[in-house]
Amino acid sequence: MPALAADASKQAAGTLKDGTQVTAVTLSAGNGVSATILTYGATLWKFMAPDRDGKVADITLGYDDLQSYQDKPNYWGATIGRYANRIGNATFTLDGKTYHLPGNDHGQSLHGGGKGFDVQNWTLESIKSGPEASAVFTLTSPDGDSGYPGTVKARVTYSLDEKGDLKIEFDASTDKPTIINMTNHAIFNMAGEGSVDGAMDNVLTVPASHYTPVSATLIPTGELRDVAGTPFDFRAGKALKLAVRDGKDQQIVYGRGVDHNFALDKGVTKTPELAAKLEDPASGRVLEVLTTEPGVQVYSGNFLDGTFIGKEGHLYRMGDGIALEPQLFPDAPNHPNFASARVDPGKPYKHVMIYRVSVDK
């Protein structure tokens, strides 16, 4: 019998402050790529990838211990919901009714409002080894949870194949009309988390001719602005450091760097297509992010301020990591010209994304 291409295993990962047990699942491929996911936040905890010399490093920022995830949450690798990114004034209207959400970000609602999917302990439904190693996590969000209507049953499936493709499938159903926008919030450094030079030498490519400019509170204005001639033009690929310090552009000033949604030229697609590519020229590690969604939020770690002590005691500072979050557009419920985030009973939500790691020899 041939060996299985990818393996799934689970182990205890500690307990939360209330005594709840947390489990970690590790998915391992034969090429040195592995992903470890915590039930807490359905979080991508570790993502190991080899460089051109075969040296394996964790390419995601985060903490070594559960205590830090609870004491100083920062969305590291977490599943985000119910609504990823920002909702302006922490309100939206659906079918004539206005809903009020927690204003956890200068009066805006960010990533579910502070008690979102990222700080819940999900149920591990199943794991399996095979051509794809996979783990399925589920969570029920009750009607009125953080102000959102409808009881939502959410499921996240992580699967890793022998090529190094980590697929993440988000599924959710509701019993009354609501809004849903789920993503993963891994923060990457393809040189390896905690590398002394940070992530600003990582080369980013984004196939997007337009982005959504924001107000001073980082809420989209509703405009789709051409990236040509701006720091936001990543179509040909360039190092992050060439964009994040361009203080002549008011958008860079607002975001303290790049913290913006890019309107992907591909739009909404049935199968995942390229949203971003991130490369470390020195190590040869390459990450491609694919998605079915129309946008990707690029966040250049602008609020990492030296108070986060991460993996292996590394102190994370501004520019030490880059988030690439495929999604519907931020504040879409308040912008009719953006793709709708509405989900109705009998018409489930689904988002499929892929983190594809490889090596440029």
Coordinates of C-alpha atoms in Angstrom, one line a residue:
M1 CA 0.0 0.0 0.0
P2 CA 1.5 3.4 -0.9
A3 CA 2.1 5.9 1.8
L4 CA -0.5 8.6 2.3
A5 CA 0.5 11.9 0.7
A6 CA -0.4 14.1 3.7
D7 CA -0.9 13.4 7.4
A8 CA -3.2 14.9 10.0
S9 CA -2.6 14.5 13.7
K10 CA -4.0 16.3 16.8
Q11 CA -2.6 17.1 20.2
A12 CA -3.6 19.0 23.3
A13 CA -2.6 22.7 23.2
G14 CA -3.5 23.8 26.7
T15 CA -6.6 25.3 28.4
L16 CA -8.2 28.7 28.3
K17 CA -8.8 30.8 31.4
D18 CA -12.2 29.3 31.9
G19 CA -10.8 25.8 31.7
T20 CA -11.9 25.0 28.2
Q21 CA -9.5 22.5 26.5
V22 CA -7.9 23.7 23.2
T23 CA -6.7 21.3 20.6
A24 CA -4.1 21.7 17.9
V25 CA -4.2 19.9 14.6
T26 CA -1.1 19.6 12.4
L27 CA -1.4 18.9 8.7
S28 CA 1.9 17.7 7.2
A29 CA 2.8 17.3 3.5
G30 CA 5.8 15.4 2.3
N31 CA 7.7 18.4 1.0
G32 CA 8.4 20.0 4.4
V33 CA 5.2 22.2 4.4
S34 CA 3.0 21.9 7.4
A35 CA 0.2 23.8 9.0
T36 CA -0.9 23.7 12.7
I37 CA -4.4 25.0 13.5
L38 CA -5.8 25.7 16.9
T39 CA -9.5 25.2 17.8
Y40 CA -9.2 28.6 19.5
G41 CA -10.2 31.1 16.8
A42 CA -9.8 28.2 14.2
T43 CA -6.4 29.9 14.1
L44 CA -3.6 29.1 11.7
W45 CA -1.0 28.9 14.5
K46 CA 2.1 27.7 12.6
F47 CA 2.8 27.5 8.9
M48 CA 6.1 25.9 8.1
A49 CA 7.8 26.2 4.7
P50 CA 11.2 25.3 3.3
D51 CA 13.5 27.8 1.6
R52 CA 15.7 27.0 -1.5
D53 CA 18.2 25.2 0.7
G54 CA 15.6 23.1 2.5
K55 CA 15.7 25.2 5.7
V56 CA 12.2 25.2 7.2
A57 CA 10.8 28.3 8.9
D58 CA 7.5 29.5 10.3
I59 CA 6.3 32.1 7.9
T60 CA 3.4 33.5 10.1
L61 CA 3.6 35.8 13.1
G62 CA 1.9 34.9 16.3
Y63 CA 2.5 33.7 19.9
D64 CA 3.9 30.5 21.3
D65 CA 1.3 30.2 24.1
L66 CA -2.5 30.4 24.5
Q67 CA -2.2 32.9 27.4
S68 CA -0.9 35.5 25.0
Y69 CA -3.6 34.9 22.5
Q70 CA -6.1 35.7 25.2
D71 CA -4.3 38.6 26.9
K72 CA -3.1 40.5 23.9
P73 CA -5.2 39.4 20.9
N74 CA -4.1 40.6 17.5
Y75 CA -6.0 38.4 15.1
W76 CA -2.8 36.4 14.3
G77 CA -3.8 33.7 11.8
A78 CA -7.4 33.7 13.1
T79 CA -10.6 33.0 11.3
I80 CA -12.4 36.4 11.1
G81 CA -16.2 36.8 11.3
R82 CA -18.9 37.6 11.3
Y83 CA -17.6 40.5 9.2
A84 CA -14.0 40.8 8.4
N85 CA -12.5 44.3 8.2
R86 CA -14.3 47.5 9.1
I87 CA -18.0 48.6 9.2
G88 CA -18.3 52.4 9.3
N89 CA -19.9 53.9 12.5
A90 CA -20.5 50.3 13.6
T91 CA -23.9 50.3 11.9
F92 CA -25.6 48.8 8.9
T93 CA -29.1 48.6 7.6
L94 CA -30.8 45.5 6.2
D95 CA -34.4 45.4 5.0
G96 CA -35.0 48.8 6.5
K97 CA -33.7 47.9 10.0
T98 CA -30.6 49.4 11.4
Y99 CA -28.2 47.1 13.4
H100 CA -25.7 48.4 15.9
L101 CA -22.4 46.6 16.4
P102 CA -19.6 47.1 18.9
G103 CA -17.4 50.0 18.0
N104 CA -14.1 48.5 18.9
D105 CA -11.9 50.6 16.5
H106 CA -12.3 54.4 16.9
G107 CA -16.1 54.1 16.6
Q108 CA -15.9 51.6 13.7
S109 CA -16.6 47.9 14.0
L110 CA -13.5 45.9 13.2
H111 CA -13.3 42.1 12.5
G112 CA -16.6 41.2 14.2
G113 CA -16.5 43.9 17.0
G114 CA -14.0 42.5 19.5
K115 CA -15.8 39.3 20.4
G116 CA -15.9 37.7 17.0
F117 CA -15.0 34.3 15.6
D118 CA -11.3 34.9 16.4
V119 CA -11.8 34.6 20.2
Q120 CA -14.2 31.6 20.2
N121 CA -13.1 28.1 20.8
W122 CA -14.4 26.2 17.8
T123 CA -15.4 22.5 17.8
L124 CA -13.1 20.1 16.0
E125 CA -15.5 18.1 14.0
S126 CA -13.1 15.8 12.1
I127 CA -9.6 15.2 10.9
K128 CA -8.3 12.9 8.2
S129 CA -5.1 12.0 6.4
G130 CA -4.9 11.1 2.7
P131 CA -4.1 12.8 -0.6
E132 CA -5.3 15.9 1.3
A133 CA -4.9 16.1 5.0
S134 CA -7.8 18.0 6.5
A135 CA -9.5 19.3 9.6
V136 CA -13.0 20.7 10.0
F137 CA -14.0 23.2 12.6
T138 CA -17.5 24.4 13.5
L139 CA -19.1 27.2 15.5
T140 CA -22.6 28.4 16.1
S141 CA -23.1 32.2 16.5
P142 CA -26.5 32.9 18.1
D143 CA -29.0 35.5 16.8
G144 CA -27.9 38.9 18.1
D145 CA -24.3 37.9 18.6
S146 CA -22.4 41.2 18.7
G147 CA -25.5 42.9 17.2
Y148 CA -25.7 40.7 14.1
P149 CA -29.1 39.2 13.1
G150 CA -29.6 35.5 12.6
T151 CA -28.3 32.3 14.1
V152 CA -25.2 31.5 12.0
K153 CA -23.7 28.1 11.7
A154 CA -20.2 28.4 10.5
R155 CA -17.7 25.9 9.3
V156 CA -14.0 26.2 8.4
T157 CA -12.2 23.4 6.6
Y158 CA -8.4 23.5 6.3
S159 CA -6.8 21.0 3.9
L160 CA -3.2 20.6 2.8
D161 CA -2.1 18.6 -0.2
E162 CA 1.3 17.2 -1.1
K163 CA 2.2 20.2 -3.3
G164 CA 2.0 22.6 -0.4
D165 CA -1.5 24.1 -1.1
L166 CA -3.3 25.0 2.1
K167 CA -6.9 25.4 1.2
I168 CA -9.3 27.1 3.6
E169 CA -13.0 26.8 2.9
F170 CA -15.5 29.0 4.8
D171 CA -19.1 28.0 4.9
A172 CA -22.0 29.5 6.8
S173 CA -25.8 29.3 6.9
T174 CA -28.3 31.6 8.6
D175 CA -31.9 31.4 9.7
K176 CA -32.7 35.0 8.9
P177 CA -31.1 37.6 6.6
T178 CA -27.7 38.8 7.8
I179 CA -24.3 39.8 6.5
I180 CA -21.2 37.6 6.5
N181 CA -17.6 38.2 5.4
M182 CA -15.1 35.6 6.6
T183 CA -11.4 35.4 6.0
N184 CA -8.1 34.3 7.5
H185 CA -5.9 36.9 9.1
A186 CA -2.4 35.3 8.9
I187 CA 0.4 37.9 9.0
F188 CA 3.3 36.7 6.9
N189 CA 7.0 37.2 6.6
M190 CA 8.4 34.9 3.9
A191 CA 11.9 35.4 5.3
G192 CA 10.6 33.7 8.4
E193 CA 8.7 35.3 11.4
G194 CA 11.1 37.3 13.6
S195 CA 13.7 37.7 10.9
V196 CA 16.0 40.6 11.9
D197 CA 15.3 42.7 8.8
G198 CA 11.5 42.3 9.1
A199 CA 9.2 41.8 6.1
M200 CA 9.7 45.0 4.1
D201 CA 12.0 43.4 1.6
N202 CA 9.3 40.9 0.7
V203 CA 8.1 41.5 -2.9
L204 CA 4.4 41.9 -3.3
T205 CA 2.3 41.4 -6.5
V206 CA -1.4 42.2 -6.5
P207 CA -3.4 41.9 -9.8
A208 CA -5.6 44.9 -9.1
S209 CA -6.0 48.0 -11.2
H210 CA -8.0 49.7 -8.5
Y211 CA -8.2 50.0 -4.7
T212 CA -10.7 51.5 -2.3
P213 CA -9.4 54.7 -0.8
V214 CA -10.4 55.4 2.8
S215 CA -11.2 58.3 5.2
A216 CA -9.0 59.2 8.1
T217 CA -10.9 56.5 10.1
L218 CA -9.9 53.9 7.5
I219 CA -13.5 53.4 6.1
P220 CA -13.8 53.2 2.3
T221 CA -15.2 56.4 0.7
G222 CA -17.0 54.3 -1.9
E223 CA -14.6 55.3 -4.7
L224 CA -12.6 52.8 -6.8
R225 CA -9.4 54.6 -7.5
D226 CA -6.9 53.7 -10.2
V227 CA -3.6 52.4 -8.8
A228 CA -1.5 53.8 -11.7
G229 CA 1.0 56.4 -10.5
T230 CA 0.3 55.7 -6.8
P231 CA 2.2 53.7 -4.1
F232 CA -0.7 51.1 -4.4
D233 CA 0.4 49.9 -7.9
F234 CA 1.7 46.3 -7.2
R235 CA 0.7 44.9 -10.5
A236 CA 4.3 44.4 -11.6
G237 CA 5.6 43.4 -8.2
K238 CA 7.7 45.5 -5.8
A239 CA 9.1 45.4 -2.3
L240 CA 6.8 46.7 0.4
K241 CA 9.4 49.2 1.6
L242 CA 8.9 51.1 -1.7
A243 CA 5.3 51.9 -0.8
V244 CA 4.9 52.2 3.0
R245 CA 6.8 55.4 3.6
D246 CA 5.4 57.5 0.8
G247 CA 4.1 60.3 2.9
K248 CA 3.2 62.4 -0.1
D249 CA 0.2 60.2 -0.6
Q250 CA -2.5 61.0 2.0
Q251 CA -3.8 57.4 1.8
I252 CA -0.4 56.1 3.1
V253 CA -0.6 58.7 5.9
Y254 CA -4.1 57.6 6.9
G255 CA -3.0 53.9 7.0
R256 CA 0.4 54.5 8.5
G257 CA 1.5 52.5 5.5
V258 CA -0.6 50.2 3.4
D259 CA -3.9 49.1 5.1
H260 CA -6.2 49.0 2.1
N261 CA -8.5 46.8 0.1
F262 CA -7.6 46.1 -3.5
A263 CA -10.4 45.5 -6.0
L264 CA -9.1 42.5 -7.8
D265 CA -9.4 42.6 -11.6
K266 CA -10.8 39.1 -11.6
G267 CA -13.8 40.1 -9.4
V268 CA -15.9 37.3 -7.8
T269 CA -15.0 33.9 -9.2
K270 CA -16.4 30.4 -8.9
T271 CA -13.0 28.9 -8.2
P272 CA -10.0 30.5 -6.4
E273 CA -7.9 32.8 -8.6
L274 CA -4.7 34.8 -7.8
A275 CA -5.2 37.7 -5.3
A276 CA -1.6 38.3 -4.2
K277 CA 1.9 36.9 -4.5
L278 CA 4.5 37.4 -1.8
E279 CA 8.2 36.5 -2.3
D280 CA 11.4 36.7 -0.3
P281 CA 14.2 37.0 -2.8
A282 CA 16.9 36.0 -0.2
S283 CA 15.3 32.7 0.8
G284 CA 13.4 31.9 -2.3
R285 CA 10.1 31.3 -0.4
V286 CA 7.0 32.2 -2.4
L287 CA 3.4 32.5 -1.2
E288 CA 0.5 32.8 -3.6
V289 CA -2.9 33.7 -2.2
L290 CA -5.9 32.6 -4.3
T291 CA -9.6 33.4 -3.6
T292 CA -13.1 33.4 -4.9
E293 CA -13.7 36.8 -3.4
P294 CA -13.4 40.2 -5.2
G295 CA -11.0 41.9 -2.8
V296 CA -7.8 41.5 -0.8
Q297 CA -6.9 43.7 2.2
V298 CA -3.1 44.3 2.3
Y299 CA -1.9 45.4 5.7
S300 CA 1.8 46.1 6.1
G301 CA 2.0 45.6 9.9
N302 CA 1.7 49.3 10.6
F303 CA 0.3 48.9 14.2
L304 CA 3.0 46.5 15.4
D305 CA 4.5 48.8 18.0
G306 CA 7.1 46.7 19.8
T307 CA 4.7 45.7 22.6
F308 CA 4.0 42.3 21.0
I309 CA 6.4 39.6 22.1
G310 CA 5.8 36.8 19.7
K311 CA 7.1 33.4 18.8
E312 CA 10.5 32.4 20.2
G313 CA 10.5 35.7 22.1
H314 CA 10.7 37.8 19.0
L315 CA 9.6 41.4 19.5
Y316 CA 7.3 42.4 16.6
R317 CA 7.6 45.9 15.3
M318 CA 6.2 48.0 12.5
G319 CA 6.8 46.2 9.1
D320 CA 7.6 42.8 10.6
G321 CA 4.7 41.1 8.8
I322 CA 2.2 41.5 6.0
A323 CA -1.4 40.4 6.1
L324 CA -3.1 39.4 2.8
E325 CA -6.8 39.0 3.6
P326 CA -9.1 37.9 0.8
Q327 CA -12.6 39.2 1.4
L328 CA -15.6 41.1 0.3
F329 CA -14.9 44.9 0.4
P330 CA -14.8 46.6 3.8
D331 CA -18.0 48.4 4.8
A332 CA -19.8 46.8 1.9
P333 CA -23.2 46.8 3.6
N334 CA -23.0 50.6 3.5
H335 CA -22.0 50.9 -0.1
P336 CA -24.5 49.6 -2.7
N337 CA -21.9 49.7 -5.4
F338 CA -19.8 47.1 -3.6
A339 CA -20.5 43.4 -4.0
S340 CA -23.2 42.4 -1.4
A341 CA -22.4 40.7 1.9
R342 CA -26.0 39.7 2.4
V343 CA -26.7 36.1 3.2
D344 CA -30.3 34.7 3.3
P345 CA -31.8 31.4 4.7
G346 CA -31.4 28.6 2.2
K347 CA -28.6 30.5 0.3
P348 CA -25.4 29.7 2.3
Y349 CA -22.2 31.7 2.3
K350 CA -19.1 30.2 0.9
H351 CA -15.6 31.5 0.4
V352 CA -12.7 29.4 -0.8
M353 CA -9.1 30.6 -0.5
I354 CA -5.7 29.0 -0.9
Y355 CA -2.3 29.7 0.6
R356 CA 0.1 28.1 -2.0
V357 CA 3.8 27.9 -0.9
S358 CA 6.6 27.1 -3.2
V359 CA 10.3 27.8 -3.7
D360 CA 12.0 30.0 -6.3
K361 CA 15.2 28.2 -7.0

